[in-house]
PDB file of C-alpha atoms and ligand atoms in Angstrom:
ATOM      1  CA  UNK A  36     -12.544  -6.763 -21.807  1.00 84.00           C
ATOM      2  CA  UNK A  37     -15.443  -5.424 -19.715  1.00 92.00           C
ATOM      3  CA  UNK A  38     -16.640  -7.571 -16.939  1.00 95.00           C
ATOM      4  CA  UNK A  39     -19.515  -7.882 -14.517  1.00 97.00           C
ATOM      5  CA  UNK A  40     -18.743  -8.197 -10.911  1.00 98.00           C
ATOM      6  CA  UNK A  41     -20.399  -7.374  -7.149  1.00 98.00           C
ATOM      7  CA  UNK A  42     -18.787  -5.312  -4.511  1.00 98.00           C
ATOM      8  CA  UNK A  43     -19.487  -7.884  -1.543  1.00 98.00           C
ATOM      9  CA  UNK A  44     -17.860  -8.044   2.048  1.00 98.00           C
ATOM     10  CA  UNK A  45     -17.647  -9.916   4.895  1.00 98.00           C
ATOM     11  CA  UNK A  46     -17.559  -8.015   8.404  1.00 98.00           C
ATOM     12  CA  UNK A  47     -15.525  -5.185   6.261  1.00 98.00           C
ATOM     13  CA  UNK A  48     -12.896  -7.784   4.735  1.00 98.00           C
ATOM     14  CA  UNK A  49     -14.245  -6.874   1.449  1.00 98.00           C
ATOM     15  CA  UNK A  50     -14.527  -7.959  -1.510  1.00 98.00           C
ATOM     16  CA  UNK A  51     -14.467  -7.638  -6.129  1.00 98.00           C
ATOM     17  CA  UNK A  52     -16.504 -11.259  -6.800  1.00 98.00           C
ATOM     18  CA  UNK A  53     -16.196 -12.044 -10.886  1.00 98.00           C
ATOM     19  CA  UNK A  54     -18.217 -14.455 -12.519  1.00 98.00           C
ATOM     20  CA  UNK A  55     -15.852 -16.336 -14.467  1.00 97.00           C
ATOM     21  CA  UNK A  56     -18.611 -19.184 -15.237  1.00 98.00           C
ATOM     22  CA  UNK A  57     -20.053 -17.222 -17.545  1.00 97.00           C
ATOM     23  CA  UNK A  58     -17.621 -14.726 -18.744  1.00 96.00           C
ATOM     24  CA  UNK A  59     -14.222 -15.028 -19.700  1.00 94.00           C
ATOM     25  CA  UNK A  60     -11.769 -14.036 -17.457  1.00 95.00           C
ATOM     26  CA  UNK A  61      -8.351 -13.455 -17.663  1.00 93.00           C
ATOM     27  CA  UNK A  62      -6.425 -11.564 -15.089  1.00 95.00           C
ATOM     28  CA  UNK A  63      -2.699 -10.456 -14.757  1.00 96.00           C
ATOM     29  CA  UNK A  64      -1.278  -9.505 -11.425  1.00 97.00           C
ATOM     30  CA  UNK A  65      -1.048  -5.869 -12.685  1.00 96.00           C
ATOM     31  CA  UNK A  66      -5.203  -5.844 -13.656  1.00 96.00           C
ATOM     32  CA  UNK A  67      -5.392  -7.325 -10.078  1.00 97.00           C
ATOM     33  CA  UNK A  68      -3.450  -4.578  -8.527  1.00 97.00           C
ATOM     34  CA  UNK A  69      -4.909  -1.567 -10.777  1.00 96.00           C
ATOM     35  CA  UNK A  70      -8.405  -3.219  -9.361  1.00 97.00           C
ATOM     36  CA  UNK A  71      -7.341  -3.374  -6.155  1.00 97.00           C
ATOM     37  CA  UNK A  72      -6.447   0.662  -5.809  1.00 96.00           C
ATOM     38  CA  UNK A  73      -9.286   2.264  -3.502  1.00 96.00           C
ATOM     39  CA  UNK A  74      -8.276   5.656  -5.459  1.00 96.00           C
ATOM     40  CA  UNK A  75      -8.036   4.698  -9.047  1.00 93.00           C
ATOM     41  CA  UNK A  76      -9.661   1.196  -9.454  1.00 95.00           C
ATOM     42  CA  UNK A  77     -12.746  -0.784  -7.292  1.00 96.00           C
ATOM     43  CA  UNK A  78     -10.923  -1.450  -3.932  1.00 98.00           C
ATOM     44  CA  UNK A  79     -10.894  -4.255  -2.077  1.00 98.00           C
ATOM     45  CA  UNK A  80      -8.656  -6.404   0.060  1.00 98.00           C
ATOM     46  CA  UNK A  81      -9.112  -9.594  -2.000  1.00 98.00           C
ATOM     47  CA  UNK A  82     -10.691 -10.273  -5.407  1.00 98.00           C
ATOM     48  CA  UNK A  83     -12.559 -13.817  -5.692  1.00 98.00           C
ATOM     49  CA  UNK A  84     -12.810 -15.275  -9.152  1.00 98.00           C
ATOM     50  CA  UNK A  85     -15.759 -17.975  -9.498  1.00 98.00           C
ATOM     51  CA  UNK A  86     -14.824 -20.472 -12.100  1.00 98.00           C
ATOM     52  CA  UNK A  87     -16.464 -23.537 -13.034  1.00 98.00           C
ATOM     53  CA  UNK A  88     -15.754 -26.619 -10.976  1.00 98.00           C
ATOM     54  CA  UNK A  89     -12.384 -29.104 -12.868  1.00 97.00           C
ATOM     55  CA  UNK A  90     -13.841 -32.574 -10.831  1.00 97.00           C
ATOM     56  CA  UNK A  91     -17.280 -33.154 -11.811  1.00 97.00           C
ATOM     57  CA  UNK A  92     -18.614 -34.292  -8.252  1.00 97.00           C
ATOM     58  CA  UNK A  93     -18.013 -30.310  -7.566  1.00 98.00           C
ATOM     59  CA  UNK A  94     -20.042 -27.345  -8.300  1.00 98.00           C
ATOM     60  CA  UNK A  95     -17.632 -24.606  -8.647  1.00 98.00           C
ATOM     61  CA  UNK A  96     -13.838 -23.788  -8.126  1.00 97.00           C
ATOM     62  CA  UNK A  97     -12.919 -20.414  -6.622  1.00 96.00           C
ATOM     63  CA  UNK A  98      -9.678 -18.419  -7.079  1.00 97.00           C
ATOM     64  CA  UNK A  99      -8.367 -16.165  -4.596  1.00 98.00           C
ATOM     65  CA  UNK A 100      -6.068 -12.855  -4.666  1.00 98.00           C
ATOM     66  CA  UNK A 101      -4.834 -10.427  -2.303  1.00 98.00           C
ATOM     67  CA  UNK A 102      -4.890  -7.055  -3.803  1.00 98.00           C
ATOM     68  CA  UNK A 103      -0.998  -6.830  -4.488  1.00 98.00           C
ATOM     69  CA  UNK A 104      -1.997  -9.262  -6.653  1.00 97.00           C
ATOM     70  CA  UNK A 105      -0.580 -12.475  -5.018  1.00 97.00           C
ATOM     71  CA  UNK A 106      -2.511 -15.648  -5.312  1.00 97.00           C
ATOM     72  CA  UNK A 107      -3.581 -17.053  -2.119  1.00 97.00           C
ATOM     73  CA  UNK A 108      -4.486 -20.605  -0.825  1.00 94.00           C
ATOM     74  CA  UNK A 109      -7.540 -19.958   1.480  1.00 95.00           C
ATOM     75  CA  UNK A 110      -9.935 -16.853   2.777  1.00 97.00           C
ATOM     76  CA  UNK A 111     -12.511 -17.368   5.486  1.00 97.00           C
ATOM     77  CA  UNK A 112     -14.293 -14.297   4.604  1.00 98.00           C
ATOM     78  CA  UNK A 113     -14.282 -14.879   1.149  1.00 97.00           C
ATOM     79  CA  UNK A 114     -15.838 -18.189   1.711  1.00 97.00           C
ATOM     80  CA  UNK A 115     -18.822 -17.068   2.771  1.00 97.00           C
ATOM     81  CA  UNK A 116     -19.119 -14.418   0.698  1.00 98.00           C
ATOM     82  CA  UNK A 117     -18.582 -16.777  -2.403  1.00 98.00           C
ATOM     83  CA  UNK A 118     -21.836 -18.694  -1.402  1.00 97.00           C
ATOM     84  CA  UNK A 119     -23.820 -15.686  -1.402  1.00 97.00           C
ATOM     85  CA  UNK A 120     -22.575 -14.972  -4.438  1.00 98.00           C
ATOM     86  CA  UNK A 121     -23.309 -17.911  -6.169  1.00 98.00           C
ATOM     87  CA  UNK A 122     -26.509 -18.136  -5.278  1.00 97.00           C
ATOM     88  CA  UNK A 123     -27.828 -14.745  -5.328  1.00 96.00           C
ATOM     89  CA  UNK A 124     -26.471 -14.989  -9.266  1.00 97.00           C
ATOM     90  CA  UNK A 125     -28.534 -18.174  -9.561  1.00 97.00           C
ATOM     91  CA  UNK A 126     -25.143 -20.102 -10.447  1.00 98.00           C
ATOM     92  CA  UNK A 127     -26.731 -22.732  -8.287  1.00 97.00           C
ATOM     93  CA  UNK A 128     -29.383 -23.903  -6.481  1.00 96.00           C
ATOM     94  CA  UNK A 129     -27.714 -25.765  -3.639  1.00 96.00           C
ATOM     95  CA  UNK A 130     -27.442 -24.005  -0.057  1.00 94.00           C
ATOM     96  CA  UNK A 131     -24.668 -26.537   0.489  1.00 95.00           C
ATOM     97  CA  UNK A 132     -22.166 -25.976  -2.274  1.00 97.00           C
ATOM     98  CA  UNK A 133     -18.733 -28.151  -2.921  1.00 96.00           C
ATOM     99  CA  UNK A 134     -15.746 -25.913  -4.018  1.00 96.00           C
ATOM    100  CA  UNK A 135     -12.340 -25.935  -5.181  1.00 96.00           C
ATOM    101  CA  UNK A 136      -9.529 -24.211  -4.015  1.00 94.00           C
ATOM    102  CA  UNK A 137      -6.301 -23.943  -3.792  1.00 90.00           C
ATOM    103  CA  UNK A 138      -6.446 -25.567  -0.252  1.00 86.00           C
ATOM    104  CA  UNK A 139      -8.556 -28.598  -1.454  1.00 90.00           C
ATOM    105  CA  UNK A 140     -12.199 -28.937  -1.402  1.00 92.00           C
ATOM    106  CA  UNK A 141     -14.374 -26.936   0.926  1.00 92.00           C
ATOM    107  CA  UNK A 142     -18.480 -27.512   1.254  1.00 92.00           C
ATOM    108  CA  UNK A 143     -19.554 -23.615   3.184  1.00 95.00           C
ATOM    109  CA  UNK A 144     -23.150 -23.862   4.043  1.00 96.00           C
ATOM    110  CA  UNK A 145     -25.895 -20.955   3.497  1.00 94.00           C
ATOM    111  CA  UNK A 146     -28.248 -21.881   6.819  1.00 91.00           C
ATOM    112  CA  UNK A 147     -32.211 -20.379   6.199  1.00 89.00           C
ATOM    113  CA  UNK A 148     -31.208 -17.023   8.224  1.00 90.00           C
ATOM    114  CA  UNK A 149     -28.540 -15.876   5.633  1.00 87.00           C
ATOM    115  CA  UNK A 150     -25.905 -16.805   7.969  1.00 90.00           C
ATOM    116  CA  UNK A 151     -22.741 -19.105   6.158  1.00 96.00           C
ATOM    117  CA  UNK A 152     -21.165 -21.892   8.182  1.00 96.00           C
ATOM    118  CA  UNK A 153     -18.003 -22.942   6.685  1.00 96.00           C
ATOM    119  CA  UNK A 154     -15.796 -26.158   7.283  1.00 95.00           C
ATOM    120  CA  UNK A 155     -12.425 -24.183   7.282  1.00 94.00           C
ATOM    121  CA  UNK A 156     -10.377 -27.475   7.229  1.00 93.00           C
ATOM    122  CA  UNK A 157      -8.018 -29.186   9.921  1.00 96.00           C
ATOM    123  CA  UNK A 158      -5.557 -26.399  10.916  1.00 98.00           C
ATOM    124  CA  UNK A 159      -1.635 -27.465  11.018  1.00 97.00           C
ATOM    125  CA  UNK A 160       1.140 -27.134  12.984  1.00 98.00           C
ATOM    126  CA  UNK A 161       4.332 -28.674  11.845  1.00 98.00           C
ATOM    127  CA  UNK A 162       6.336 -25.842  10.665  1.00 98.00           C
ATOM    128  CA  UNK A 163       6.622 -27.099   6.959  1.00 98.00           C
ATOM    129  CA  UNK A 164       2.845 -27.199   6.205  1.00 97.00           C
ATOM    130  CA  UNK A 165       2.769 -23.451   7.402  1.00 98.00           C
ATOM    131  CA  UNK A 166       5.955 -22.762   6.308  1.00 98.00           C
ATOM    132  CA  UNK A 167       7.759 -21.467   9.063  1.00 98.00           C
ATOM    133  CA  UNK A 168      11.716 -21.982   9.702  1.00 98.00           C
ATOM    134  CA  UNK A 169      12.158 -24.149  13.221  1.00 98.00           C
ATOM    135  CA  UNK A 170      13.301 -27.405  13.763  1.00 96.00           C
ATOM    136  CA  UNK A 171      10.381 -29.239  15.472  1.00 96.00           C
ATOM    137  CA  UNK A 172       6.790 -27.824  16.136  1.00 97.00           C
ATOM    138  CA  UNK A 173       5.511 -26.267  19.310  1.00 98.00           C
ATOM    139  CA  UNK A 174       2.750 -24.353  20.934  1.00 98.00           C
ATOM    140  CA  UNK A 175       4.763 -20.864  20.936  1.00 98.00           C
ATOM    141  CA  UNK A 176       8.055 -19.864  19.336  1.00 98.00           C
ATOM    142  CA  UNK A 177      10.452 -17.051  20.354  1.00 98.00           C
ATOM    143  CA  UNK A 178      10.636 -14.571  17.586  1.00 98.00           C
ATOM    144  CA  UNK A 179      12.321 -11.257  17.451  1.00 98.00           C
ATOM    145  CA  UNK A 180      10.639  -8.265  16.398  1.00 98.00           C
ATOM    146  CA  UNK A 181      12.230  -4.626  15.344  1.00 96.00           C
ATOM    147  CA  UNK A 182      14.417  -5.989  18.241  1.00 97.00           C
ATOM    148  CA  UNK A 183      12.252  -7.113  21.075  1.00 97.00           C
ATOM    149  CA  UNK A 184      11.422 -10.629  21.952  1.00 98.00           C
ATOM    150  CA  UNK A 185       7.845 -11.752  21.453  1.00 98.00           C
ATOM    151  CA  UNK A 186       6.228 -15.319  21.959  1.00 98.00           C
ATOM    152  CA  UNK A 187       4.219 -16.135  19.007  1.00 98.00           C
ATOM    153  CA  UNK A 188       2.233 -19.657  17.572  1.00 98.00           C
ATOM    154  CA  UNK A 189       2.253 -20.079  14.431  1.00 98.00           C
ATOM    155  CA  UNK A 190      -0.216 -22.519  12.347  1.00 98.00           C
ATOM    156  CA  UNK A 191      -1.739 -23.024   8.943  1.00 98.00           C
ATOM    157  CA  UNK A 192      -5.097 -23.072   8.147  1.00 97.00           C
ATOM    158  CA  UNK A 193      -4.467 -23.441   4.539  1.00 95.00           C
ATOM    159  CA  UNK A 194      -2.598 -20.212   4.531  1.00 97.00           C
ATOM    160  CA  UNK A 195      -0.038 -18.826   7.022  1.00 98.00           C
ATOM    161  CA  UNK A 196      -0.382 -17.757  10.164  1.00 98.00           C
ATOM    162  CA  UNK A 197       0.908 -15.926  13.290  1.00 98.00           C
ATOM    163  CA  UNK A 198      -0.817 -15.197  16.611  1.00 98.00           C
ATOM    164  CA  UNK A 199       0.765 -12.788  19.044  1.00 98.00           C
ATOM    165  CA  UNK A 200      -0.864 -12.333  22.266  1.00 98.00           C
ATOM    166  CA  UNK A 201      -1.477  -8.994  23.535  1.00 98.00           C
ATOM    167  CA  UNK A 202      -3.054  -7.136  27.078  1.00 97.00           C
ATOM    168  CA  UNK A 203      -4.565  -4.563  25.089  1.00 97.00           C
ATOM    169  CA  UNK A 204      -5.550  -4.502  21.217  1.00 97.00           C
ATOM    170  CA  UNK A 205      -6.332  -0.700  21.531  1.00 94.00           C
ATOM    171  CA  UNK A 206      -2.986   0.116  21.996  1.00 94.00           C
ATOM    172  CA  UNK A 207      -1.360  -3.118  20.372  1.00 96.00           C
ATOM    173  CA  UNK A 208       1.613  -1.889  17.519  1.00 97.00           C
ATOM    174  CA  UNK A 209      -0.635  -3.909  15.010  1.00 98.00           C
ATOM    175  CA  UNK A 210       0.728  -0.940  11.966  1.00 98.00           C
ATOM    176  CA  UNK A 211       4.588  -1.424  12.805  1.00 98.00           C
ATOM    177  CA  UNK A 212       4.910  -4.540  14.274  1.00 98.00           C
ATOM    178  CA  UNK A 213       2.087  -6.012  11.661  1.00 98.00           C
ATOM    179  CA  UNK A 214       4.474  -5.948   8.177  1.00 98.00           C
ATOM    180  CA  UNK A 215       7.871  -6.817  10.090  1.00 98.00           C
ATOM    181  CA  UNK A 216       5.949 -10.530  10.918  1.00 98.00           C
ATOM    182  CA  UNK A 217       4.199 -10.541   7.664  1.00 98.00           C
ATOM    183  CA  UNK A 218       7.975 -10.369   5.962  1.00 98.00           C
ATOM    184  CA  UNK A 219       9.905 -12.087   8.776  1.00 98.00           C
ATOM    185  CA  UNK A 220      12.595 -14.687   7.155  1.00 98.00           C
ATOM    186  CA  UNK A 221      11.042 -17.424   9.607  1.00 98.00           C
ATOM    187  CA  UNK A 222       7.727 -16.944   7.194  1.00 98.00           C
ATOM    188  CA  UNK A 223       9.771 -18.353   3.920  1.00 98.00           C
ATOM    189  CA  UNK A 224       5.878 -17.519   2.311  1.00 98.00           C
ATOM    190  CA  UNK A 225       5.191 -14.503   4.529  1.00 98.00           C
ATOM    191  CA  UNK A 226       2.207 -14.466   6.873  1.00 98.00           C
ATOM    192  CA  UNK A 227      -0.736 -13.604   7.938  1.00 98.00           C
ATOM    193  CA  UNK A 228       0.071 -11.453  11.131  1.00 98.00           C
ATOM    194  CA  UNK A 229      -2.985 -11.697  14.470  1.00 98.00           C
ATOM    195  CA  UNK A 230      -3.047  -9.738  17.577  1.00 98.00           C
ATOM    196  CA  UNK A 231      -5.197 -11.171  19.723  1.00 98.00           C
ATOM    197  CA  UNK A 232      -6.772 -10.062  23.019  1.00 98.00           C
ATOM    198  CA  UNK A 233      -8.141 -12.488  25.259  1.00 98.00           C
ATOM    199  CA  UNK A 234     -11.231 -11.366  27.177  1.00 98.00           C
ATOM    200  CA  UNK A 235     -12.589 -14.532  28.287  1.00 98.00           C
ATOM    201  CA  UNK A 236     -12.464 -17.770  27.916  1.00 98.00           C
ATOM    202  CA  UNK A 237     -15.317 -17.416  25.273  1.00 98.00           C
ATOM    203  CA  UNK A 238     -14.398 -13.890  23.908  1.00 98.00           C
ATOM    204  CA  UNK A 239     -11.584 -12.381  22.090  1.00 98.00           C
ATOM    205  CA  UNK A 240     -10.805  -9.210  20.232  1.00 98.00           C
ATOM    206  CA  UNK A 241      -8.494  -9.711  17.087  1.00 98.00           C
ATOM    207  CA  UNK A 242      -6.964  -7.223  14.663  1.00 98.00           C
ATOM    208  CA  UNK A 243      -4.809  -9.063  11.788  1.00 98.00           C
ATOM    209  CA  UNK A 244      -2.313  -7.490   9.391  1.00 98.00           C
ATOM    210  CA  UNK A 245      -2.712  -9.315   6.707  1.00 98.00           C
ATOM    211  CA  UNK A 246      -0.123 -10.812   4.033  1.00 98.00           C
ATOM    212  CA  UNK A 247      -0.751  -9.156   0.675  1.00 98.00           C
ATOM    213  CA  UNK A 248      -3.466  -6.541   1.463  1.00 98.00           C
ATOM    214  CA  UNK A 249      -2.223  -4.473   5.067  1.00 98.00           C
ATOM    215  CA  UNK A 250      -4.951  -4.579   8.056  1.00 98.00           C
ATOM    216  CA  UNK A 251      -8.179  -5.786   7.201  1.00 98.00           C
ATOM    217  CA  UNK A 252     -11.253  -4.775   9.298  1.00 98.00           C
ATOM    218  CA  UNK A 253     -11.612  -8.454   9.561  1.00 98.00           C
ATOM    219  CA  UNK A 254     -10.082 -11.747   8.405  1.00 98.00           C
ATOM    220  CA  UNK A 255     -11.605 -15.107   8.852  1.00 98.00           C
ATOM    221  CA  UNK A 256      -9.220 -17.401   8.774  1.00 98.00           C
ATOM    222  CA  UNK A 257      -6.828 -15.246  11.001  1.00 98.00           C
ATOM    223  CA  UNK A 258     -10.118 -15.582  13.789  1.00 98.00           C
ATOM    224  CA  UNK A 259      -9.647 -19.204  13.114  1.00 98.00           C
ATOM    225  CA  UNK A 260      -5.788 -19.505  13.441  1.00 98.00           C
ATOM    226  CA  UNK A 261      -6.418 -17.040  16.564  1.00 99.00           C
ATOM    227  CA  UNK A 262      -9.060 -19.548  18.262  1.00 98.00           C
ATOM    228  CA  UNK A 263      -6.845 -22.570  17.503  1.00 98.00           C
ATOM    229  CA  UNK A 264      -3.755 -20.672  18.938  1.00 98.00           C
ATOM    230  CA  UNK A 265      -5.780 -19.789  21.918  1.00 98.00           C
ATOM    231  CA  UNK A 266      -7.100 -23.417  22.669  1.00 98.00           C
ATOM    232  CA  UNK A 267      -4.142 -25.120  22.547  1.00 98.00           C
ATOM    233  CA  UNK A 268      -2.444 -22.935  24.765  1.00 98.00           C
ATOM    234  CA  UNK A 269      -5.400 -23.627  27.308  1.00 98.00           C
ATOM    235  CA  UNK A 270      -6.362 -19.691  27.503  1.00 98.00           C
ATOM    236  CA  UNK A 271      -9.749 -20.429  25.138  1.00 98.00           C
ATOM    237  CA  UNK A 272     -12.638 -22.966  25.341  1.00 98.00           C
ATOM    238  CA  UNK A 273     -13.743 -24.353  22.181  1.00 98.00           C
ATOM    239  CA  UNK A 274     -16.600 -22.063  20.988  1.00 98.00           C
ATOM    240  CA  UNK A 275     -15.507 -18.387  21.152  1.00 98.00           C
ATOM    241  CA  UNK A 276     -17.211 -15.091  19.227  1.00 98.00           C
ATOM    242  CA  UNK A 277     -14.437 -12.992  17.900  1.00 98.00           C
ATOM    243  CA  UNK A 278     -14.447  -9.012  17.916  1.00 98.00           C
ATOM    244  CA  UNK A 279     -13.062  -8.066  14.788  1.00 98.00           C
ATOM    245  CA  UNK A 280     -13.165  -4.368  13.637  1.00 98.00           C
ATOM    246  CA  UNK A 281     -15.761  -4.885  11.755  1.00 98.00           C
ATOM    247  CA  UNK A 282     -17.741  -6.977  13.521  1.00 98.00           C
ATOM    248  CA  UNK A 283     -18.253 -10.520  15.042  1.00 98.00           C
ATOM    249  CA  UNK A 284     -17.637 -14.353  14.012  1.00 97.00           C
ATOM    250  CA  UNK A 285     -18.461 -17.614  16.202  1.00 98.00           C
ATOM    251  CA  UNK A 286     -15.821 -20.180  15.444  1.00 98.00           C
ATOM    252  CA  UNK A 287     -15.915 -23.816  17.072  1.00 98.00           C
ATOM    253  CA  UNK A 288     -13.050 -26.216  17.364  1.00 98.00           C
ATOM    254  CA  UNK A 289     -13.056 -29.639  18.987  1.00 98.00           C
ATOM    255  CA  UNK A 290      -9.058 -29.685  19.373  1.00 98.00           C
ATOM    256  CA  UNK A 291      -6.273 -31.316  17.303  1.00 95.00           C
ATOM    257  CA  UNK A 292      -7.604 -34.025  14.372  1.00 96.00           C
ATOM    258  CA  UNK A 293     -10.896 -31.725  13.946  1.00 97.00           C
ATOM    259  CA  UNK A 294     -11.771 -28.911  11.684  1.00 96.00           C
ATOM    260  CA  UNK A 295     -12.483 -25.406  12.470  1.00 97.00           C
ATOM    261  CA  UNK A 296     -16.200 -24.219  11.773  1.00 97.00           C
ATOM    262  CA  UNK A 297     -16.777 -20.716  11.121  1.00 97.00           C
ATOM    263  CA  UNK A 298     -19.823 -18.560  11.047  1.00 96.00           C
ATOM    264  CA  UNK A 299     -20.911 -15.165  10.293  1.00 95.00           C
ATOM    265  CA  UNK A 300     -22.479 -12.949   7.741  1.00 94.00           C
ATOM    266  CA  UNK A 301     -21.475 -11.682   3.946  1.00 96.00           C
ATOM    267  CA  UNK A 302     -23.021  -8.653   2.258  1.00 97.00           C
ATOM    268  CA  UNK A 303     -23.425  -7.450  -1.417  1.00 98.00           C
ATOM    269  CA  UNK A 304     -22.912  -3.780  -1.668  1.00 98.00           C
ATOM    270  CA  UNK A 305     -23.505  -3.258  -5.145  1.00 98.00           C
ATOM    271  CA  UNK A 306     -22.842  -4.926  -8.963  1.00 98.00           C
ATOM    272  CA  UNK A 307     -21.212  -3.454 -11.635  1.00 97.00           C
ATOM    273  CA  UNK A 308     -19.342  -3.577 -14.795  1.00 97.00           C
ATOM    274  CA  UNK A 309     -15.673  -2.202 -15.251  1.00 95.00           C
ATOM    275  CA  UNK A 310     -13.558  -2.215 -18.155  1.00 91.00           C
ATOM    276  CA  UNK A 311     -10.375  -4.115 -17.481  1.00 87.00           C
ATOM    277  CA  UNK A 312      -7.090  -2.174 -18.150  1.00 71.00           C
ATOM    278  CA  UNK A 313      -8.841   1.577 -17.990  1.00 58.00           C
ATOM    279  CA  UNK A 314      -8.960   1.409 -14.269  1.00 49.00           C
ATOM    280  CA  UNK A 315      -6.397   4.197 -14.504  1.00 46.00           C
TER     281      UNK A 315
HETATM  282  N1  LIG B 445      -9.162 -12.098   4.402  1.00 87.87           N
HETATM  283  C1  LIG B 445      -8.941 -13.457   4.421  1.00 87.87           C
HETATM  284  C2  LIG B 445      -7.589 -14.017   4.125  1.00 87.87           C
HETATM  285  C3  LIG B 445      -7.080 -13.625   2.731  1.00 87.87           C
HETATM  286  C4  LIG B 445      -5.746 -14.224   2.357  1.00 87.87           C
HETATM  287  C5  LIG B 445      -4.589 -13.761   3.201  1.00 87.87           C
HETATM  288  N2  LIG B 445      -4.345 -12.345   3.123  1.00 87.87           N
HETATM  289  C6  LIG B 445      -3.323 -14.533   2.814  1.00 87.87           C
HETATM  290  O1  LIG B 445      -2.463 -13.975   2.117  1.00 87.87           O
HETATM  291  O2  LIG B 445      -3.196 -15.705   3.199  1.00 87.87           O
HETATM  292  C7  LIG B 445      -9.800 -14.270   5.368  1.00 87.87           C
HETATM  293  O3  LIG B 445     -10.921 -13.815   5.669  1.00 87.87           O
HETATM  294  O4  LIG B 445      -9.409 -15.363   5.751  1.00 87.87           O
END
């Protein structure tokens, strides 16, 4: 099966985009993977699969998988970079575009600078939307980590996440500490794993290990579970730009009840055609 695809990314989260509207796709986690390899495939930290919409007041649904092949619910990156897709492929002609996923429907936004706003959804707290194993829901848990105690929140915004405060992100143990929260048995579905620095009450630097696909140079929704984290805990106002590795994102949130906008740029690199199954 050969199939047509762009390389896209969004701040260096990137990116395999298929257009499953007009080709047929079907992917095993093991295509996925073999993708997936930087080395011996296309690379990327998540593959987005376009697919025509199943409600008809919807233009498109989207799928979403890391690159060990796990499905996932929601990816803030990806979001954006779905709408460019779309409508650089002329799959629409809408700038505001209503999608399915996994999460429920989303409506991201192209504005008329290039620049995506998405409505990332009212975050969550009580630890069996996340899931996370405690008895009632608070603003920080106690959690134990290669055998020092740390304070982290933890929060959904469609998918999993922790937030773990830190002085200094140069120096933070994002590559050890980063897989023992992603598998922690509090995390039943694993997690998304954010080490935030706070630099003002406007400003913070954030590098996430993320569940499935390792540390990504960015990752949206971790900014947004970061931001939430941050507010609630009264350290954060409620528009803050967010340093990720590879680059920024503005994300607004009015407090608990509201949704989380997020803004910030996605990039096509380059299209292609690959021959599923020969990646190796
Ligand atoms: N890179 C993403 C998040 C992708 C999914 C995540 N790894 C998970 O397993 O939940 C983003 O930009 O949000």
């Amino acid at each position: 099966m050969k199939l047509k695809f762009s390389k896209m990314h969004g701040l260096g989260n990137d990116f395999m985009v298929i257009d499953g509207v007009r080709q047929t796709v079907s992917l095993s986690p093991e295509h996925i993977r073999e993708l997936g390899d930087r080395h011996f495939g296309i690379g990327f930290d998540q593959l987005l699969l376009v697919e025509p919409a199943h409600q008809p007041e919807n233009d498109f649904c989207y799928r979403i998988y890391n690159n060990d092949g796990s499905e996932v619910q929601q990816c803030g990156n990806g979001a954006r970079c779905f709408v460019k897709f779309v409508i650089e492929q002329q799959l629409t002609a809408k700038r505001a575009i209503r999608v399915e996923t996994a999460r429920g429907v989303i409506v991201p936004e192209m504005d008329l600078t290039g620049r995506i706003v998405v409505n990332m959804g009212i975050p969550r707290f009580t630890p069996q939307e996340i899931p996370f194993l405690a008895d009632t829901a608070a603003l920080a848990y106690p959690i134990m980590l290669s055998g020092k105690p740390y304070q982290i929140a933890a929060l959904s915004m469609g998918n999993p996440h922790a937030v773990l405060r830190v002085e200094d992100l140069a120096t933070a143990e994002v590559a050890t500490l980063g897989p023992v929260l992603e598998s922690h048995p509090s995390f039943p579905e694993r997690v998304n794993a954010g080490f935030m620095q706070v630099i003002k009450r406007n400003e913070i630097a954030l590098r996430v290990y993320e569940r499935g696909a390792g540390e990504t140079l960015a990752c949206g929704t971790g900014a947004c579970a970061a931001v939430v984290a941050g507010i609630r805990q009264g350290w954060l106002d409620h528009e803050v730009l967010v340093h990720a590795r590879g680059g920024d994102l503005t994300i607004r949130w009015q407090g608990e009840g509201h949704a989380v906008m997020m803004s910030g740029p996605a990039v096509t690199v380059f299209t292609g055609e690959i021959e599923i199954g020969k990646a190796s």
